[in-house]
Coordinates of C-alpha atoms in Angstrom, one line a residue:
M1 CA 11.1 8.2 -10.0
N2 CA 13.0 6.4 -7.5
S3 CA 15.0 9.0 -5.6
V4 CA 18.8 9.0 -5.4
F5 CA 18.8 11.1 -2.5
I6 CA 17.1 8.8 -0.5
E7 CA 19.2 5.4 -1.8
K8 CA 22.9 6.9 -1.7
D9 CA 22.1 8.8 1.3
G10 CA 19.0 7.8 3.0
R11 CA 21.4 5.9 5.7
R12 CA 23.7 9.1 6.6
L13 CA 20.3 11.4 7.0
A14 CA 18.9 8.8 9.4
A15 CA 22.1 8.5 11.3
N16 CA 22.5 12.4 11.4
A17 CA 19.0 12.2 12.7
V18 CA 19.2 9.9 15.4
E19 CA 22.6 11.8 16.9
L20 CA 20.3 15.3 17.0
F21 CA 17.8 13.3 19.0
Y22 CA 19.8 11.7 21.3
R23 CA 22.1 15.1 22.0
R24 CA 18.6 17.2 22.2
Y25 CA 16.6 14.8 24.3
S26 CA 18.9 12.3 26.0
P27 CA 16.2 9.6 25.9
A28 CA 16.9 6.7 28.5
E29 CA 16.9 4.5 25.9
R30 CA 20.1 5.5 24.7
Y31 CA 21.9 2.6 26.9
I32 CA 20.0 0.0 25.7
P33 CA 22.1 -2.2 23.4
G34 CA 20.5 -1.9 19.7
A35 CA 18.4 1.4 20.6
R36 CA 20.1 3.5 18.2
E37 CA 20.4 1.1 15.3
K38 CA 16.5 0.4 15.8
C39 CA 16.2 4.7 15.9
A40 CA 17.8 4.7 12.5
E41 CA 15.9 2.0 10.8
N42 CA 12.9 4.0 11.7
M43 CA 14.3 7.2 10.5
L44 CA 15.2 5.7 7.2
M45 CA 11.3 4.3 6.8
H46 CA 10.3 8.0 7.6
L47 CA 12.4 9.1 4.9
R48 CA 11.5 6.8 2.1
Y49 CA 7.6 7.6 2.9
L50 CA 8.7 11.5 2.8
D51 CA 10.7 11.0 -0.3
A52 CA 7.9 9.3 -1.9
A53 CA 5.1 11.6 -0.7
E54 CA 7.3 14.3 -2.0
S55 CA 7.9 12.8 -5.5
V56 CA 4.2 13.1 -6.5
D57 CA 3.3 16.0 -4.5
S58 CA 1.4 14.5 -2.2
Q59 CA 0.8 16.6 1.4
C60 CA -2.2 14.3 2.1
L61 CA -0.7 10.7 1.5
L62 CA 2.5 12.4 4.0
L63 CA 0.1 13.4 6.7
D64 CA -1.6 10.1 6.3
Y65 CA 1.7 8.4 7.3
L66 CA 2.2 10.4 10.4
V67 CA -1.1 9.8 11.5
W68 CA -0.7 6.2 11.1
L69 CA 2.9 6.2 12.5
K70 CA 1.1 8.2 15.8
G71 CA -1.3 5.5 16.3
R72 CA 1.4 2.8 16.0
F73 CA 3.6 4.3 18.2
F74 CA 0.7 4.6 21.0
Y75 CA 0.2 0.6 20.6
L76 CA 4.1 0.6 21.0
G77 CA 4.1 2.5 23.9
F78 CA 5.3 5.7 22.7
S79 CA 4.2 8.9 23.0
A80 CA 3.2 11.5 20.6
A81 CA 5.9 13.8 22.1
D82 CA 8.7 10.8 21.1
L83 CA 6.9 11.1 17.5
Q84 CA 7.3 14.8 17.1
S85 CA 10.9 15.2 18.6
S86 CA 12.0 12.6 16.3
L87 CA 10.5 13.8 13.4
Q88 CA 11.7 17.4 14.0
C89 CA 15.0 16.4 13.9
L90 CA 14.8 14.1 11.1
A91 CA 13.6 17.8 9.3
D92 CA 16.4 19.6 10.7
A93 CA 18.6 16.9 9.2
I94 CA 17.5 17.1 5.9
A95 CA 17.7 20.8 6.1
A96 CA 21.1 20.6 7.0
E97 CA 22.1 19.5 3.2
G98 CA 20.8 22.4 1.7
S99 CA 20.1 21.1 -1.8
V100 CA 16.9 22.8 -3.2
R101 CA 15.0 19.0 -2.9
S102 CA 15.9 18.4 0.7
V103 CA 15.3 21.9 2.2
R104 CA 11.4 21.4 0.4
Q105 CA 11.2 18.1 1.4
A106 CA 11.9 19.4 5.4
D107 CA 9.6 21.9 4.6
M108 CA 7.0 19.5 3.5
L109 CA 7.8 17.1 6.6
R110 CA 7.4 20.3 9.1
R111 CA 3.8 21.6 7.4
A112 CA 2.7 17.9 7.7
L113 CA 3.9 17.9 11.6
A114 CA 2.2 21.2 12.4
E115 CA -1.0 19.7 10.5
L116 CA -0.9 16.4 12.7
D117 CA -0.8 18.6 15.9
Q118 CA -3.6 20.5 14.8
Q119 CA -5.7 17.2 14.8
P120 CA -8.2 16.0 17.0
S121 CA -7.5 13.0 18.9
E122 CA -9.8 11.2 17.3
F123 CA -8.8 11.9 13.8
S124 CA -7.4 8.5 12.5
S125 CA -5.5 6.8 8.7
L126 CA -7.6 5.8 6.4
A127 CA -6.0 2.6 7.0
C128 CA -7.6 2.2 10.5
S129 CA -10.9 3.6 9.4
G130 CA -14.4 1.7 9.9
P131 CA -16.1 -0.4 12.2
P132 CA -15.2 -3.8 13.3
I133 CA -16.2 -6.5 10.5
T134 CA -19.3 -9.0 11.7
G135 CA -21.0 -12.1 10.4
A136 CA -19.1 -14.2 7.7
A137 CA -16.0 -11.7 7.0
M138 CA -15.1 -12.2 10.9
Q139 CA -16.2 -16.0 10.7
F140 CA -13.4 -16.0 7.8
L141 CA -10.8 -14.2 9.8
S142 CA -11.6 -15.6 13.1
A143 CA -10.8 -19.4 11.6
L144 CA -7.8 -18.3 10.1
L145 CA -6.5 -16.3 13.2
A146 CA -6.7 -19.8 15.0
W147 CA -5.2 -21.2 12.1
D148 CA -8.0 -23.2 10.8
L149 CA -8.1 -23.3 7.1
R150 CA -10.3 -26.0 7.1
T151 CA -13.1 -23.8 8.6
A152 CA -12.6 -21.0 6.4
E153 CA -12.4 -23.0 3.2
K154 CA -15.9 -24.5 4.4
L155 CA -17.1 -21.3 4.6
V156 CA -16.3 -19.7 1.6
I157 CA -16.8 -23.0 -0.6
G158 CA -19.8 -23.7 0.8
A159 CA -21.4 -20.3 0.2
V160 CA -20.2 -20.0 -3.4
N161 CA -21.7 -23.7 -3.7
G162 CA -25.2 -22.3 -2.5
G163 CA -25.3 -19.5 -4.8
V164 CA -23.2 -16.7 -3.4
A165 CA -21.6 -14.8 -6.4
I166 CA -17.7 -14.3 -5.9
P167 CA -17.6 -11.0 -6.4
S168 CA -20.0 -10.8 -3.0
I169 CA -17.1 -13.0 -1.9
Y170 CA -14.2 -10.9 -2.6
L171 CA -16.0 -7.8 -1.5
E172 CA -17.7 -8.9 1.1
V173 CA -15.8 -11.1 3.1
I174 CA -12.3 -11.5 1.9
A175 CA -11.5 -7.6 1.5
P176 CA -13.0 -6.9 4.5
A177 CA -11.2 -9.6 6.6
M178 CA -8.2 -8.4 4.9
H179 CA -8.8 -4.9 6.0
E180 CA -9.5 -6.1 9.4
L181 CA -6.7 -8.3 9.4
G182 CA -4.0 -5.1 8.9
R183 CA -5.9 -2.9 11.8
L184 CA -5.3 -6.1 14.2
W185 CA -1.5 -6.0 13.2
Y186 CA -1.1 -2.2 13.3
A187 CA -2.8 -2.5 17.2
A188 CA -0.1 -4.8 17.6
R189 CA -3.2 -7.5 18.4
I190 CA -1.7 -10.6 16.4
S191 CA 2.1 -11.5 15.2
V192 CA 3.6 -11.3 12.3
E193 CA 3.1 -14.7 11.9
Q194 CA -0.4 -14.7 12.2
E195 CA -0.6 -11.9 9.7
H196 CA 1.5 -13.5 6.9
Y197 CA -0.2 -16.9 7.4
V198 CA -3.8 -15.2 6.7
S199 CA -2.8 -13.8 3.7
S200 CA -1.1 -16.8 2.3
A201 CA -4.4 -18.9 3.7
A202 CA -7.0 -16.5 2.0
Q203 CA -4.8 -16.9 -1.5
V204 CA -5.4 -20.6 -1.5
I205 CA -9.0 -20.3 -0.8
M206 CA -9.3 -18.2 -3.9
S207 CA -7.2 -20.2 -5.7
Q208 CA -9.9 -23.2 -5.3
L209 CA -12.5 -21.0 -7.1
Y210 CA -10.1 -20.6 -10.2
P211 CA -12.0 -23.3 -12.0
R212 CA -15.3 -21.6 -11.8
L213 CA -13.4 -18.0 -12.9
F214 CA -11.8 -19.6 -16.1
A215 CA -15.0 -22.2 -17.0
A216 CA -16.1 -20.3 -19.6
E217 CA -14.2 -18.9 -23.0
C218 CA -13.4 -15.3 -22.4
K219 CA -13.5 -13.1 -25.6
G220 CA -13.3 -9.7 -24.3
P221 CA -10.5 -7.2 -24.0
V222 CA -7.2 -8.2 -22.6
L223 CA -6.3 -7.0 -19.4
V224 CA -2.9 -7.2 -17.6
A225 CA -2.7 -7.1 -14.0
I226 CA 0.5 -6.4 -11.9
C227 CA 1.8 -4.8 -8.7
A228 CA 4.5 -1.8 -8.8
E229 CA 8.0 -3.0 -8.7
G230 CA 8.8 -3.1 -4.9
E231 CA 5.1 -3.8 -3.9
P232 CA 4.6 -7.5 -1.9
H233 CA 1.1 -7.0 -1.2
E234 CA -0.8 -8.7 -4.0
I235 CA -4.1 -10.0 -2.8
G236 CA -5.7 -7.3 -3.9
M237 CA -4.3 -6.9 -7.1
R238 CA -5.4 -10.7 -7.9
M239 CA -8.6 -9.7 -6.6
V240 CA -9.3 -7.3 -9.3
A241 CA -7.8 -9.7 -12.2
D242 CA -10.5 -12.3 -10.8
L243 CA -13.4 -9.8 -11.2
F244 CA -12.3 -8.5 -14.9
Q245 CA -12.0 -12.9 -15.5
L246 CA -16.1 -13.2 -14.3
E247 CA -17.1 -10.0 -16.7
G248 CA -15.8 -11.8 -19.7
W249 CA -12.4 -10.0 -19.8
D250 CA -9.3 -12.0 -20.9
T251 CA -6.9 -11.8 -17.7
K252 CA -3.4 -11.9 -17.4
F253 CA -2.1 -11.5 -13.6
L254 CA 1.4 -11.4 -13.3
G255 CA 1.5 -10.7 -9.2
A256 CA 4.4 -9.2 -7.6
N257 CA 8.1 -8.3 -8.2
V258 CA 7.7 -8.3 -12.3
P259 CA 10.3 -6.5 -14.0
P260 CA 8.8 -3.2 -15.7
E261 CA 10.4 -4.0 -18.9
A262 CA 9.0 -7.4 -18.6
V263 CA 5.5 -5.8 -18.2
V264 CA 5.6 -3.6 -21.3
V265 CA 6.7 -6.3 -23.2
L266 CA 4.1 -8.6 -22.5
A267 CA 1.7 -5.7 -22.7
D268 CA 2.6 -6.0 -26.5
Q269 CA 2.7 -9.5 -26.9
V270 CA -0.8 -10.0 -25.8
R271 CA -2.2 -6.6 -27.4
A272 CA -3.4 -5.5 -23.8
S273 CA -6.3 -2.9 -23.9
V274 CA -5.7 -2.2 -20.2
V275 CA -2.9 -2.5 -18.0
A276 CA -3.9 -2.2 -14.3
V277 CA -0.8 -1.4 -11.3
S278 CA -1.2 -1.8 -7.9
A279 CA 0.6 -0.3 -4.8
M280 CA -0.7 -1.0 -1.4
I281 CA 2.6 1.0 0.3
A282 CA 3.1 4.8 -0.3
T283 CA 6.8 4.2 -1.1
N284 CA 6.0 2.2 -4.0
V285 CA 4.0 5.1 -5.6
P286 CA 7.1 6.6 -7.5
A287 CA 7.5 2.7 -9.1
V288 CA 3.8 3.1 -10.3
A289 CA 4.6 6.3 -12.4
A290 CA 7.7 4.9 -13.2
Q291 CA 5.9 2.0 -14.9
V292 CA 3.5 4.3 -16.5
I293 CA 5.8 6.3 -17.7
M294 CA 7.6 3.1 -19.5
L295 CA 4.2 1.8 -20.7
R296 CA 3.4 5.1 -22.4
A297 CA 6.8 5.3 -24.1
G298 CA 6.5 1.1 -25.1
P299 CA 4.8 -0.2 -28.5
G300 CA 1.2 0.3 -28.3
G301 CA 1.7 3.1 -25.5
R302 CA -0.3 5.8 -27.1
G303 CA -3.6 3.9 -27.0
R304 CA -3.5 1.6 -24.2
K305 CA -5.5 2.4 -21.1
I306 CA -3.8 2.6 -18.0
L307 CA -5.2 2.1 -14.1
V308 CA -3.8 2.7 -11.1
G309 CA -5.2 1.6 -7.7
G310 CA -4.3 0.6 -3.9
Y311 CA -4.1 2.2 -0.6
P312 CA -2.3 5.4 -1.9
F313 CA -4.9 5.9 -4.7
N314 CA -7.7 5.9 -1.7
V315 CA -6.0 8.5 0.6
D316 CA -5.0 11.1 -2.4
K317 CA -8.3 11.0 -4.7
D318 CA -6.0 12.9 -7.4
L319 CA -2.7 10.6 -7.0
W320 CA -4.0 8.9 -10.5
R321 CA -3.5 11.6 -12.4
R322 CA 0.1 12.6 -11.2
V323 CA 1.1 9.7 -11.9
G324 CA 0.0 9.8 -15.5
A325 CA -2.9 7.2 -15.2
D326 CA -6.4 7.3 -17.0
G327 CA -8.0 6.4 -14.1
T328 CA -8.1 4.7 -10.6
A329 CA -11.0 2.9 -8.7
P330 CA -11.0 1.9 -5.0
D331 CA -12.5 -1.5 -5.6
G332 CA -12.4 -4.6 -8.5
R333 CA -15.9 -4.2 -9.3
L334 CA -15.3 -0.4 -9.8
A335 CA -12.1 -1.1 -11.6
V336 CA -14.4 -3.1 -14.2
M337 CA -16.3 -0.1 -14.6
E338 CA -14.3 2.4 -15.3
A339 CA -12.1 0.3 -17.5
N340 CA -15.4 -0.1 -19.7
R341 CA -15.9 3.5 -19.5
L342 CA -12.5 4.1 -20.5
L343 CA -12.7 1.9 -23.6
A344 CA -16.1 3.3 -24.7
G345 CA -14.3 6.6 -25.1
G346 CA -15.0 8.2 -21.8
E347 CA -12.7 11.1 -20.4

């Protein structure tokens, strides 16, 4: 379901949209070196989100992206009017292509922009919602933002040694900390280097819990857990796989950037009862759909259950159906429950 339209013509369309924007609004930045190129890269990113949302018929996925983008523009010092103007130019550039799909995508973008304009000022993207974190989650994140791996490690390992269950650590400490990390980056309050360090350090700490995770022999069903092709965020799916392991499942966590064909081969080799596929970025939803199609067509595909999850599936509650999966869940604990229900014959 990856769009040839975007891969083949995306940069040309982005350049056309930038040309329209500069011609109509003559922004002062037009004479700043590199501004036009940066604008074109942003237009290309918008195109990819639009293309992904249109490919799975998800207006709310596009709207959530635009709401997120509006806030990001604000934190970077741009106005909502700048966003509206540039995206209107993008819609016009797409419509000018004249194909059935381009006209449909332009209409989808215009409808989302109209809806965005009608939303109250406090309306926010799901990615940025929720109260600030407190307690152990805040202590954990604060330590890592200060580049202090040792303190964060002591907090987690000490809690587990003191009797706190690993699922509680994952769902009440690490997961909220990762969500807050994303919000801090969104608000331009931390650097890219900090975001990468915290994510990597969290996985290092999680890995120290693995002797406990794999202490008992697992005789339950087999789970293959992967991130969709192109999806770089694997910490969420790692936590999901670990929670399955704790519940007695035999988990095979493959992480990110695994060739889709290899996933099908492995699922057959290990006789997986369930394959879980994750995407945190909306532009990777088409890759989820493509992976589901391949799994259905592969050996054992008819009897195998497929779960999908990640941020886009929390935004669009019915998206899992449209990508052809059997179910979804917003976190690892509920994913285990859903998988068990499906294997028990639940619909």
